[in-house]
Amino acid sequence: MENKKHTVALIAHDNKKSEIVEWAKVNYDILKEHNLCGTGTTACLISEATGLKVHGFLSGPLGGDQQIGAHIAEGKIDTVVFFWDPLQAQPHDPDVKALLRIAVVYDVPIATNKATADYVLKSALF
């Protein structure tokens, strides 16, 4: 089976940013083989902590979620890892729901927690 370079979007709500950074560190060897992008702060934090090149879009509340959704619709993103915080109200909740919806509509895998992200990243289909 040929190894395909995927484009992976990395997103995390404020209370989950340290968790996604630690996850990226643990999965560095896999992630370094793919194209990475993410919402502004998350992309910056992961890049600084790991040395991985992560293209940053706008911050989520400023439109980053929508930018990633547009890239999904254009076929430019293959997988989304979104550590979201279900216990904290988000001011941009409609954008978050739109991103989740667009990923489902375009049949793009979207991992919303560490366990699912681990399964997706280590799948033979990835």
mmCIF file of C-alpha atoms in Angstrom:
data_model
loop_
_atom_site.group_PDB
_atom_site.id
_atom_site.type_symbol
_atom_site.label_atom_id
_atom_site.label_comp_id
_atom_site.label_asym_id
_atom_site.label_seq_id
_atom_site.Cartn_x
_atom_site.Cartn_y
_atom_site.Cartn_z
ATOM 1 C CA MET A 1 0.000 0.000 0.000
ATOM 2 C CA GLU A 2 1.376 3.409 -0.995
ATOM 3 C CA ASN A 3 1.828 5.946 1.782
ATOM 4 C CA LYS A 4 -0.104 9.090 0.914
ATOM 5 C CA LYS A 5 0.792 12.449 2.376
ATOM 6 C CA HIS A 6 -2.348 13.759 4.077
ATOM 7 C CA THR A 7 -3.336 17.265 5.043
ATOM 8 C CA VAL A 8 -4.367 17.264 8.688
ATOM 9 C CA ALA A 9 -6.128 20.183 10.374
ATOM 10 C CA LEU A 10 -5.361 20.614 14.073
ATOM 11 C CA ILE A 11 -7.800 22.558 16.246
ATOM 12 C CA ALA A 12 -8.340 22.853 19.996
ATOM 13 C CA HIS A 13 -10.478 24.934 22.283
ATOM 14 C CA ASP A 14 -8.603 26.919 24.945
ATOM 15 C CA ASN A 15 -8.985 24.311 27.706
ATOM 16 C CA LYS A 16 -7.704 21.600 25.335
ATOM 17 C CA LYS A 17 -4.704 23.353 23.791
ATOM 18 C CA SER A 18 -2.151 21.799 26.163
ATOM 19 C CA GLU A 19 -3.689 18.375 25.477
ATOM 20 C CA ILE A 20 -3.365 18.686 21.700
ATOM 21 C CA VAL A 21 0.214 19.960 22.049
ATOM 22 C CA GLU A 22 1.133 16.899 24.151
ATOM 23 C CA TRP A 23 -0.679 14.652 21.645
ATOM 24 C CA ALA A 24 1.305 16.219 18.784
ATOM 25 C CA LYS A 25 4.567 15.627 20.665
ATOM 26 C CA VAL A 26 3.721 11.951 21.183
ATOM 27 C CA ASN A 27 2.731 11.582 17.518
ATOM 28 C CA TYR A 28 5.553 13.696 16.093
ATOM 29 C CA ASP A 29 7.006 10.896 13.947
ATOM 30 C CA ILE A 30 3.685 10.342 12.187
ATOM 31 C CA LEU A 31 2.697 14.011 11.903
ATOM 32 C CA LYS A 32 6.041 15.093 10.407
ATOM 33 C CA GLU A 33 5.242 12.994 7.321
ATOM 34 C CA HIS A 34 2.077 14.991 6.536
ATOM 35 C CA ASN A 35 0.968 18.530 5.737
ATOM 36 C CA LEU A 36 -0.375 20.227 8.840
ATOM 37 C CA CYS A 37 -2.601 23.232 9.297
ATOM 38 C CA GLY A 38 -4.663 24.587 12.138
ATOM 39 C CA THR A 39 -6.445 27.492 13.683
ATOM 40 C CA GLY A 40 -4.137 30.342 14.664
ATOM 41 C CA THR A 41 -3.195 29.828 18.288
ATOM 42 C CA THR A 42 -3.290 26.037 18.141
ATOM 43 C CA ALA A 43 -1.065 25.960 15.044
ATOM 44 C CA CYS A 44 1.422 28.320 16.687
ATOM 45 C CA LEU A 45 1.549 26.395 19.977
ATOM 46 C CA ILE A 46 2.071 23.033 18.245
ATOM 47 C CA SER A 47 4.727 24.450 15.950
ATOM 48 C CA GLU A 48 6.629 26.091 18.832
ATOM 49 C CA ALA A 49 6.449 22.990 21.064
ATOM 50 C CA THR A 50 7.348 20.399 18.423
ATOM 51 C CA GLY A 51 9.179 22.127 15.588
ATOM 52 C CA LEU A 52 6.538 20.815 13.176
ATOM 53 C CA LYS A 53 5.574 23.125 10.336
ATOM 54 C CA VAL A 54 1.889 23.952 10.887
ATOM 55 C CA HIS A 55 0.200 26.414 8.536
ATOM 56 C CA GLY A 56 -1.892 28.740 10.682
ATOM 57 C CA PHE A 57 -5.276 30.046 9.669
ATOM 58 C CA LEU A 58 -7.091 32.712 11.666
ATOM 59 C CA SER A 59 -8.000 32.059 15.280
ATOM 60 C CA GLY A 60 -11.199 29.982 15.558
ATOM 61 C CA PRO A 61 -13.411 32.809 16.880
ATOM 62 C CA LEU A 62 -12.089 35.114 14.149
ATOM 63 C CA GLY A 63 -12.982 32.770 11.278
ATOM 64 C CA GLY A 64 -10.360 30.019 11.405
ATOM 65 C CA ASP A 65 -12.984 27.290 11.799
ATOM 66 C CA GLN A 66 -14.722 28.628 8.698
ATOM 67 C CA GLN A 67 -11.468 28.756 6.744
ATOM 68 C CA ILE A 68 -10.794 25.114 7.575
ATOM 69 C CA GLY A 69 -14.381 24.243 6.622
ATOM 70 C CA ALA A 70 -13.882 25.932 3.248
ATOM 71 C CA HIS A 71 -10.695 23.927 2.676
ATOM 72 C CA ILE A 72 -12.582 20.725 3.500
ATOM 73 C CA ALA A 73 -15.244 21.642 0.924
ATOM 74 C CA GLU A 74 -12.487 22.283 -1.638
ATOM 75 C CA GLY A 75 -10.971 18.842 -0.991
ATOM 76 C CA LYS A 76 -7.782 20.311 0.508
ATOM 77 C CA ILE A 77 -8.053 18.741 3.987
ATOM 78 C CA ASP A 78 -8.121 14.974 4.509
ATOM 79 C CA THR A 79 -8.454 14.673 8.284
ATOM 80 C CA VAL A 80 -9.429 16.932 11.182
ATOM 81 C CA VAL A 81 -8.215 16.556 14.758
ATOM 82 C CA PHE A 82 -10.363 18.861 16.882
ATOM 83 C CA PHE A 83 -9.939 18.641 20.643
ATOM 84 C CA TRP A 84 -13.108 20.461 21.630
ATOM 85 C CA ASP A 85 -14.310 21.277 25.086
ATOM 86 C CA PRO A 86 -17.906 20.088 25.530
ATOM 87 C CA LEU A 87 -18.073 21.511 29.051
ATOM 88 C CA GLN A 88 -17.288 25.118 28.154
ATOM 89 C CA ALA A 89 -19.631 27.424 26.225
ATOM 90 C CA GLN A 90 -17.945 28.761 23.082
ATOM 91 C CA PRO A 91 -18.828 32.209 21.716
ATOM 92 C CA HIS A 92 -18.330 30.898 18.179
ATOM 93 C CA ASP A 93 -20.373 27.721 18.708
ATOM 94 C CA PRO A 94 -22.277 28.123 15.393
ATOM 95 C CA ASP A 95 -18.911 28.066 13.566
ATOM 96 C CA VAL A 96 -17.879 24.927 15.452
ATOM 97 C CA LYS A 97 -21.136 23.195 14.522
ATOM 98 C CA ALA A 98 -20.715 24.275 10.894
ATOM 99 C CA LEU A 99 -17.201 22.790 10.846
ATOM 100 C CA LEU A 100 -18.438 19.495 12.293
ATOM 101 C CA ARG A 101 -21.287 19.464 9.767
ATOM 102 C CA ILE A 102 -19.045 20.151 6.755
ATOM 103 C CA ALA A 103 -16.640 17.380 7.781
ATOM 104 C CA VAL A 104 -19.538 14.931 7.900
ATOM 105 C CA VAL A 105 -21.010 16.163 4.595
ATOM 106 C CA TYR A 106 -17.665 15.681 2.820
ATOM 107 C CA ASP A 107 -16.921 12.390 4.614
ATOM 108 C CA VAL A 108 -13.723 13.701 6.194
ATOM 109 C CA PRO A 109 -12.645 11.908 9.383
ATOM 110 C CA ILE A 110 -12.919 14.242 12.374
ATOM 111 C CA ALA A 111 -11.477 13.160 15.705
ATOM 112 C CA THR A 112 -12.875 15.158 18.605
ATOM 113 C CA ASN A 113 -10.823 13.634 21.416
ATOM 114 C CA LYS A 114 -7.444 11.991 22.032
ATOM 115 C CA ALA A 115 -8.701 8.404 21.814
ATOM 116 C CA THR A 116 -10.309 8.941 18.417
ATOM 117 C CA ALA A 117 -7.322 10.939 17.150
ATOM 118 C CA ASP A 118 -5.049 8.028 18.112
ATOM 119 C CA TYR A 119 -7.289 5.560 16.262
ATOM 120 C CA VAL A 120 -7.399 7.727 13.126
ATOM 121 C CA LEU A 121 -3.659 8.434 13.048
ATOM 122 C CA LYS A 122 -2.734 4.793 13.576
ATOM 123 C CA SER A 123 -5.327 3.356 11.192
ATOM 124 C CA ALA A 124 -4.149 1.407 8.170
ATOM 125 C CA LEU A 125 -6.448 3.693 6.166
ATOM 126 C CA PHE A 126 -4.535 6.831 7.179
#
